[in-house]
CSV table of C-alpha atoms (C1' of nucleotides) in Angstrom, one decimal:
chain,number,residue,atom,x,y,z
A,25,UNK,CA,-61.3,103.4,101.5
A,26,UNK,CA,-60.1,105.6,99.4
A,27,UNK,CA,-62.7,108.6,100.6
A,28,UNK,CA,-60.4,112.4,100.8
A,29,UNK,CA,-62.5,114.3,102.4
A,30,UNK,CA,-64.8,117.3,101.5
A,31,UNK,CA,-68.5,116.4,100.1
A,32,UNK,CA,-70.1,113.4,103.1
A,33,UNK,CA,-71.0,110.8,100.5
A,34,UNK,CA,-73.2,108.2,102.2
A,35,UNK,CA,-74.2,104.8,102.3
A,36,UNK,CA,-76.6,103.4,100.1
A,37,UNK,CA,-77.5,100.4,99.2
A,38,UNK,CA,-77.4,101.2,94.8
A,39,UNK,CA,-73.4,102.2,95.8
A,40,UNK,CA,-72.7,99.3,97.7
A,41,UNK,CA,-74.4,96.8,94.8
A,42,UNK,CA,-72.3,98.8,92.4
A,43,UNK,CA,-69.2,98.1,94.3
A,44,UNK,CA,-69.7,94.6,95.6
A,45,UNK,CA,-70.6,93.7,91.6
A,46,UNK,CA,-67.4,95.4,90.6
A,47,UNK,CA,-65.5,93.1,93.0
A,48,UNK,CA,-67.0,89.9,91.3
A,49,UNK,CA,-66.5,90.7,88.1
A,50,UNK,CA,-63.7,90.0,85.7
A,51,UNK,CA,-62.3,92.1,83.4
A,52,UNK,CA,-63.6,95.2,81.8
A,53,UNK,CA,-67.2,96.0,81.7
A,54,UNK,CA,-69.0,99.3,80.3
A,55,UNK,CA,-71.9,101.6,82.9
A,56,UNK,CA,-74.5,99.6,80.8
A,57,UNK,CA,-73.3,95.9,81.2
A,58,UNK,CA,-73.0,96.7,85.0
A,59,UNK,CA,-76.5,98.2,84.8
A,60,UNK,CA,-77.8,95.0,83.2
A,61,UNK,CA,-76.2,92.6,85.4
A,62,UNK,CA,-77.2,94.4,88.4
A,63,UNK,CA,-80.5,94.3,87.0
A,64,UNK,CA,-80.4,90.5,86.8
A,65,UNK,CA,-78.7,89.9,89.7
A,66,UNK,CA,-82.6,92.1,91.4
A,67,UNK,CA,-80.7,95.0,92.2
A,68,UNK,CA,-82.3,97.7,91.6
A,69,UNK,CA,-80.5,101.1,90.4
A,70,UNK,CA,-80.9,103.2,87.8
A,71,UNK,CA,-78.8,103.5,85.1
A,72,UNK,CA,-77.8,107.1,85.8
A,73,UNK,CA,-76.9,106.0,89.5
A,74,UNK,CA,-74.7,103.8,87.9
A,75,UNK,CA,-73.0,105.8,85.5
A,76,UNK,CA,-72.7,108.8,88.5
A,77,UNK,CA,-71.3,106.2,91.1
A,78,UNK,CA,-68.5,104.6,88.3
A,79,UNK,CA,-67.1,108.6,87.8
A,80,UNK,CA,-67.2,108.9,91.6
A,81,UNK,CA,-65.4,105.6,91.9
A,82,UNK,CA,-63.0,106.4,88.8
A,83,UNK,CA,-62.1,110.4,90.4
A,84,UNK,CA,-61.9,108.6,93.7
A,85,UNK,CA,-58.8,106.0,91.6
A,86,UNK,CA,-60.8,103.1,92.7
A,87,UNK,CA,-61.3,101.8,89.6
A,88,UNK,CA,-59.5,102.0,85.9
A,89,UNK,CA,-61.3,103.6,83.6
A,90,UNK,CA,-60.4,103.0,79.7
A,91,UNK,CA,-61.3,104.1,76.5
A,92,UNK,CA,-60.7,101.5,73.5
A,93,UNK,CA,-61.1,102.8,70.0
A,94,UNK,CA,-64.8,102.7,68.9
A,95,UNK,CA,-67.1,103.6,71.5
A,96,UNK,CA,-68.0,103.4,75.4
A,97,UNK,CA,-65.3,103.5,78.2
A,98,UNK,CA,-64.9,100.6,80.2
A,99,UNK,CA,-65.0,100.3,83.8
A,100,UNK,CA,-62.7,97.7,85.7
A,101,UNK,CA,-62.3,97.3,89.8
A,102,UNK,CA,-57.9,96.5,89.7
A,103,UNK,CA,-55.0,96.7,92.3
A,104,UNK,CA,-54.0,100.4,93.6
A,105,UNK,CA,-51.0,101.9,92.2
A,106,UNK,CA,-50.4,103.1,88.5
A,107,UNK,CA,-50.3,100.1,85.7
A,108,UNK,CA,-51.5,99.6,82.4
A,109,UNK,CA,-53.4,97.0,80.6
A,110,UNK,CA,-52.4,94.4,78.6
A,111,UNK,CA,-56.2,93.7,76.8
A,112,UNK,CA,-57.9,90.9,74.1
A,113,UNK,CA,-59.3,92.1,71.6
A,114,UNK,CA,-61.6,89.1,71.1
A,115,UNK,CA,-62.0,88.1,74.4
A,116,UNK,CA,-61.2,91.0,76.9
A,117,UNK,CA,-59.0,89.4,79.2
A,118,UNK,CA,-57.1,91.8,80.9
A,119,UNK,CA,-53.5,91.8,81.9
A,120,UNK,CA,-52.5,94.1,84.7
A,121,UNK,CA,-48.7,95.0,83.3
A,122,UNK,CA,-46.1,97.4,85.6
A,123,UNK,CA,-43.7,99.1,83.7
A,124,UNK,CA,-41.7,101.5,86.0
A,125,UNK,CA,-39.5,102.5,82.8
A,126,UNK,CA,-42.0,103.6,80.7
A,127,UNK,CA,-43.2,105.8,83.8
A,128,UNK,CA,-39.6,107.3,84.1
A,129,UNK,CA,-39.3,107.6,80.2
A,130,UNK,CA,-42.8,109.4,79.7
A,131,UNK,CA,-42.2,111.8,82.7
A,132,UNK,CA,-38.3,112.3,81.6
A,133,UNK,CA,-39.9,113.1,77.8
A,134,UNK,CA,-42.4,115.5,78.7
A,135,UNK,CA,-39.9,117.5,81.1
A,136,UNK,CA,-37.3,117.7,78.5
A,137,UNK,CA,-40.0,119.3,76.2
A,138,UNK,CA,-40.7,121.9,79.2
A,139,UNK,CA,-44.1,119.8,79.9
A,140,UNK,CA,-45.0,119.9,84.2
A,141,UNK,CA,-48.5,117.9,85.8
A,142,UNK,CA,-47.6,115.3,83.6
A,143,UNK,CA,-50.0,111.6,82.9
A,144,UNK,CA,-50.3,109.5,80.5
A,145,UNK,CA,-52.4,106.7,79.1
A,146,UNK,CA,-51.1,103.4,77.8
A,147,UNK,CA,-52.9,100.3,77.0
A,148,UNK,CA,-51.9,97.0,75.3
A,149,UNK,CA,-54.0,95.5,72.4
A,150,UNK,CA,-54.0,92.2,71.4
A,151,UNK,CA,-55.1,88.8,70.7
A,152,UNK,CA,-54.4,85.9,73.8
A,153,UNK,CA,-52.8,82.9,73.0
A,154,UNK,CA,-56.4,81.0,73.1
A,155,UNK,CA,-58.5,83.2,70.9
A,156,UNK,CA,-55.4,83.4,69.1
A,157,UNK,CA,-55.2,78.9,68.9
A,158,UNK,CA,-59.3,79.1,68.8
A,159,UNK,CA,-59.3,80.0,65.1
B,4,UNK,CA,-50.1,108.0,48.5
B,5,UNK,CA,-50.8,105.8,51.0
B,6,UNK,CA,-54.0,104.4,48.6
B,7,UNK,CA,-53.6,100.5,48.8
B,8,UNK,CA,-56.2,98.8,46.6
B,9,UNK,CA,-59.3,98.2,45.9
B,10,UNK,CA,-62.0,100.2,45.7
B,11,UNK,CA,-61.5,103.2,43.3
B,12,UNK,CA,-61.4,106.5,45.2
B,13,UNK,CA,-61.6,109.8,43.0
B,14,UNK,CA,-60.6,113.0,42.8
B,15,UNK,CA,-63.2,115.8,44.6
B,16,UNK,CA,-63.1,119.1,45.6
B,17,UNK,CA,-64.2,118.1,49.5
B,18,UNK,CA,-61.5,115.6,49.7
B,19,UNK,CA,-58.4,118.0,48.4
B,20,UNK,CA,-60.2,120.7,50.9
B,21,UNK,CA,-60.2,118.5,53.7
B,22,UNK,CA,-56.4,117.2,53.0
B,23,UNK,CA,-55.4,120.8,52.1
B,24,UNK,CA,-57.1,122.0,55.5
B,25,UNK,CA,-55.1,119.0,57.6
B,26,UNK,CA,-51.6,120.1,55.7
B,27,UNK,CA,-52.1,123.4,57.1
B,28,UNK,CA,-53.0,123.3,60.3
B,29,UNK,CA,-51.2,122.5,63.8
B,30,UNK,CA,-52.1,120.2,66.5
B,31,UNK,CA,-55.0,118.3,66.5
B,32,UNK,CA,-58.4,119.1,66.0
B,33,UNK,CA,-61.6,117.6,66.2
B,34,UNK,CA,-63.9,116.6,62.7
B,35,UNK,CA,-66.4,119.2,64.2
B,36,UNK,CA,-63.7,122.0,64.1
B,37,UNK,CA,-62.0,121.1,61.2
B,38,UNK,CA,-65.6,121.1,59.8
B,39,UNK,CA,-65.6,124.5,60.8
B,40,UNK,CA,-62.5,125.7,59.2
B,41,UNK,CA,-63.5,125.2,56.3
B,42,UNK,CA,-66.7,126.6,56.5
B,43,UNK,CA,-64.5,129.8,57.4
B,44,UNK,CA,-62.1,129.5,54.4
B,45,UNK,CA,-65.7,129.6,52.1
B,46,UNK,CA,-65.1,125.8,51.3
B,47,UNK,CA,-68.5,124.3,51.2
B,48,UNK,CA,-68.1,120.8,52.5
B,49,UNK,CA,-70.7,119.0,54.5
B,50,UNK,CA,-69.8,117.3,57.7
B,51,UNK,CA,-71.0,114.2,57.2
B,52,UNK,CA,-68.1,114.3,54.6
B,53,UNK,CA,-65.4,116.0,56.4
B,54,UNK,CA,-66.0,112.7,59.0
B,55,UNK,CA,-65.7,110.1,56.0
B,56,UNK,CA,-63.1,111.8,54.7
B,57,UNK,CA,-61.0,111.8,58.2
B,58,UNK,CA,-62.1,108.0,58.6
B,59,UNK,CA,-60.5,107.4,55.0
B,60,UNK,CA,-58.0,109.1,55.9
B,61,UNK,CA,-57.2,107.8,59.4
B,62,UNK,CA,-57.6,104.2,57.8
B,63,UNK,CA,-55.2,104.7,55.5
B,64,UNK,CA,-52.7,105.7,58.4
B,65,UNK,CA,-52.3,109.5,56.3
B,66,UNK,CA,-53.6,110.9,59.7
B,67,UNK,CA,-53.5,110.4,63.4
B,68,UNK,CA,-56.4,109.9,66.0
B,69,UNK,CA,-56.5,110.3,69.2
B,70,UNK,CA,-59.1,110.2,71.8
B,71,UNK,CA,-58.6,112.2,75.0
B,72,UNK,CA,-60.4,111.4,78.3
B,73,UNK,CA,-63.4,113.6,77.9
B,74,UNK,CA,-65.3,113.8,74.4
B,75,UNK,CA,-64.9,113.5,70.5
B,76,UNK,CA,-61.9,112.4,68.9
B,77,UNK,CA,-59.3,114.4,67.7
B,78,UNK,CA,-57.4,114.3,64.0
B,79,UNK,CA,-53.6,115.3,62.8
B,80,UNK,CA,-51.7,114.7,60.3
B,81,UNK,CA,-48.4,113.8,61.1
B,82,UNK,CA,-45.3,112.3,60.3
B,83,UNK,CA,-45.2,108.5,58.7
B,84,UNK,CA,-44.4,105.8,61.2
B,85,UNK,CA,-45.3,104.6,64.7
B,86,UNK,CA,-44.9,107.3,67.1
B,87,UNK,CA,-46.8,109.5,70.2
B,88,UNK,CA,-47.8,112.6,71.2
B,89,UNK,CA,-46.9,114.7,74.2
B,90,UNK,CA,-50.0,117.4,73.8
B,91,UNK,CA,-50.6,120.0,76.2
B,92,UNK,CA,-53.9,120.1,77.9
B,93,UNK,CA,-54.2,123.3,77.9
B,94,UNK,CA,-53.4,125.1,74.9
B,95,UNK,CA,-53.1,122.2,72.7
B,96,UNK,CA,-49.9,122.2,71.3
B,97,UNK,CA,-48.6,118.5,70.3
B,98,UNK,CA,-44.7,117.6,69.8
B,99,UNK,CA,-44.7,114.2,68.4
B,100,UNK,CA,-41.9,111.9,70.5
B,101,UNK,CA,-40.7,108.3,69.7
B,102,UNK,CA,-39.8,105.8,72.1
B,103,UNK,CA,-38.2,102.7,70.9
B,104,UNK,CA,-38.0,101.4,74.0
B,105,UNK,CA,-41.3,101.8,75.1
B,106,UNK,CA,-42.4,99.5,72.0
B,107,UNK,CA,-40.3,96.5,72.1
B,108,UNK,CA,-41.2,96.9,76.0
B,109,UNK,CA,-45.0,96.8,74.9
B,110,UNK,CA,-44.5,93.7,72.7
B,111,UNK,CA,-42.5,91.9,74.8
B,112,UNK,CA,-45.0,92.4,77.9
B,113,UNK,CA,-47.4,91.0,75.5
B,114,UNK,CA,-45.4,88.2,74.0
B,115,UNK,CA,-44.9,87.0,77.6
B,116,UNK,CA,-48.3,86.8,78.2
B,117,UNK,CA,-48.8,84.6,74.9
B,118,UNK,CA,-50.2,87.9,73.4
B,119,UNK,CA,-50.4,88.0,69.1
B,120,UNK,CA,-50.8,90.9,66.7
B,121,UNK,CA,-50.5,93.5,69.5
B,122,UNK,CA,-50.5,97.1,68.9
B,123,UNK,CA,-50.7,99.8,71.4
B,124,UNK,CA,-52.0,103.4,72.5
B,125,UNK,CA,-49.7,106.0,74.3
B,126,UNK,CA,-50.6,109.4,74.6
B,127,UNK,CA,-48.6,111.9,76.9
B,128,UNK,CA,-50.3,114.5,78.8
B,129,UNK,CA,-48.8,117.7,80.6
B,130,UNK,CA,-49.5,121.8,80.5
B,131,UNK,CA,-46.6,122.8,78.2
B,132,UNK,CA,-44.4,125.8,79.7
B,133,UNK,CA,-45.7,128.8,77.8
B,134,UNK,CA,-49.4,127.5,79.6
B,135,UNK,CA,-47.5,126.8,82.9
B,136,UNK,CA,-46.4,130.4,83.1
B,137,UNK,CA,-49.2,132.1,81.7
B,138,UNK,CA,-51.4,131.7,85.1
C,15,DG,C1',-70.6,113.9,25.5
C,16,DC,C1',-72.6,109.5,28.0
C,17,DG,C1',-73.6,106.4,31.2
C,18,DT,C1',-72.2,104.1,35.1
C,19,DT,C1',-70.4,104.4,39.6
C,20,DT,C1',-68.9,106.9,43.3
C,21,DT,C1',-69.6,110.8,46.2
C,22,DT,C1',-72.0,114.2,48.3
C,23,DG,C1',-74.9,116.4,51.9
C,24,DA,C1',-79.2,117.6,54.3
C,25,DC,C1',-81.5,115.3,57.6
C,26,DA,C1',-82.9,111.7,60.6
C,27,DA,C1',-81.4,108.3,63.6
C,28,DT,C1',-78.5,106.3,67.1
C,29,DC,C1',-75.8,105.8,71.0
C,30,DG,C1',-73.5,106.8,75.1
C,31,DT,C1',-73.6,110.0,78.6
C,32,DT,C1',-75.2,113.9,81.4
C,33,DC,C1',-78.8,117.0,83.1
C,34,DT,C1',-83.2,118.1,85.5
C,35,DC,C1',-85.9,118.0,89.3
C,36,DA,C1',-89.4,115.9,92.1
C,37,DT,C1',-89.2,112.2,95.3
C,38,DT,C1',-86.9,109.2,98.5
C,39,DT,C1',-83.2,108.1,101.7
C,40,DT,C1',-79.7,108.9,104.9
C,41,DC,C1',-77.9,110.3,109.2
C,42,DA,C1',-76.7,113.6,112.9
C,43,DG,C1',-78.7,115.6,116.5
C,44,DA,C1',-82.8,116.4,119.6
D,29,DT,C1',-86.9,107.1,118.4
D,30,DC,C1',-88.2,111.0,116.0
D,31,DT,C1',-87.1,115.0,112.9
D,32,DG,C1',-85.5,117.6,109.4
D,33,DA,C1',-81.8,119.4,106.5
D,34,DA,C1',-78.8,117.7,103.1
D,35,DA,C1',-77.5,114.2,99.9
D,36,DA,C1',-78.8,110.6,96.7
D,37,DT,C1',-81.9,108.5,93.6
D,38,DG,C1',-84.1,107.7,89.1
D,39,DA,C1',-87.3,108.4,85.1
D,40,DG,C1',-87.1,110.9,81.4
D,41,DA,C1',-85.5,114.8,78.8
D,42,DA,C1',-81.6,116.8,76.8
D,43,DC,C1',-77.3,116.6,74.7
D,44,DG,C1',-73.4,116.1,71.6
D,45,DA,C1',-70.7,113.3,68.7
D,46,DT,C1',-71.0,110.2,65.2
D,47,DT,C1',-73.3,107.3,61.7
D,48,DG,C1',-77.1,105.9,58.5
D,49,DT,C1',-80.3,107.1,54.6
D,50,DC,C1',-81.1,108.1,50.1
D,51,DA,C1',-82.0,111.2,46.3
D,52,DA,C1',-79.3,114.5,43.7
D,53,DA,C1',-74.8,115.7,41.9
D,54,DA,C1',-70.1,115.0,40.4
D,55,DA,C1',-66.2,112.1,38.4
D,56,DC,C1',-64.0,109.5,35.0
D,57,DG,C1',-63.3,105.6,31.5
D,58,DC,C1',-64.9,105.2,27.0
DNA sequence: GCGTTTTTGACAATCGTTCTCATTTTCAGA
DNA sequence: TCTGAAAATGAGAACGATTGTCAAAAACGC
């Protein structure tokens, strides 16, 4: 779908497993816990193929890629268009949240400071009303 | 000054080195730099201390972490309070910004959602003007 | 000073991720 | 359908940042 143009890329069956398991999934999942549930699932693919076909995915905006404090990025399959995340800490259930003024502010802040080619990151931390009940 | 409680915490020659190096320099740099530095400056400090030390340091909120997409984490000490950083990609160079809005925006997103003890990351990223120009 | 307790630091270990490269697969054309 | 060049795969090595280990060294209350 979302393939510019430039380098072929092909079809194979490890890319197709990758994708179709990233469109059943819920939620945020790291290149290893796909790797493992494709391998229970009988796929077989190799854990680099994984990890190569997630950054092709990610350059390609296909999927979110994010980094939480303390250790491996997370992979997620979401909706086109820029959003952030609104995350559980205990039970990583992801919120997709919009917020069109914190685009405008972060793009009107960096031009004011003479910043051009401007992104950002922004992710929500926090604990859902359940885990938050559960305990 | 921001030491809570607890556990005792004295006085060495790595840890005034480390917060000496951090008062001095600009912009963020990573433990394996800052290492580095002081390696430079003739202070002997080993860098499996220079990362407890930044670790103290970052839990005590004295200094500020961030990770950017691609690799180790970087360390600043900045200003006291909740705040963000606009940092150019290119050269570096970090102006800290606030944006009230943008966190009663974040918490009330995440209050919606029935989200508790939220907390947020937001990190700017642009090519400043000097870095703009210079190619 | 003394002794206890913390801290240090060289080194090994770990962990996620990327690289290497020989083998396999894909797919456009014959 | 067959063929062959180009792309993709995957097992394992390599890598780089960070953390663990543990004996030796420093700090500080007394």
């Amino acid at each position: 779908m979302t393939t510019p143009q430039g380098t072929a890329a092909r079809n194979t069956r490890q890319r197709s497993a990758v994708a179709t398991l990233l469109s059943q999934v819920e939620g945020f999942h790291s290149a290893q816990e796909l790797h493992a549930m494709l391998r229970d699932r009988g796929e077989r693919v190799g854990l680099t193929t994984v990890y190569r076909t997630l950054q092709a995915l990610a350059d390609a905006g296909d999927i979110d890629v994010m980094r939480p404090p303390g250790g491996e990025q997370l992979f997620r399959r979401c909706s086109d268009g820029h959003h952030h995340h609104l995350v559980c800490r205990t039970c990583g259930r992801t919120v997709e949240v919009a917020g069109p003024a914190v685009e405008s502010w972060a793009d009107r802040v960096a031009e004011q400071h003479g910043f051009v080619d401007v992104s950002h990151t922004l992710e929500i931390f926090g604990t859902c009303r359940e885990c938050a009940a559960g305990r």
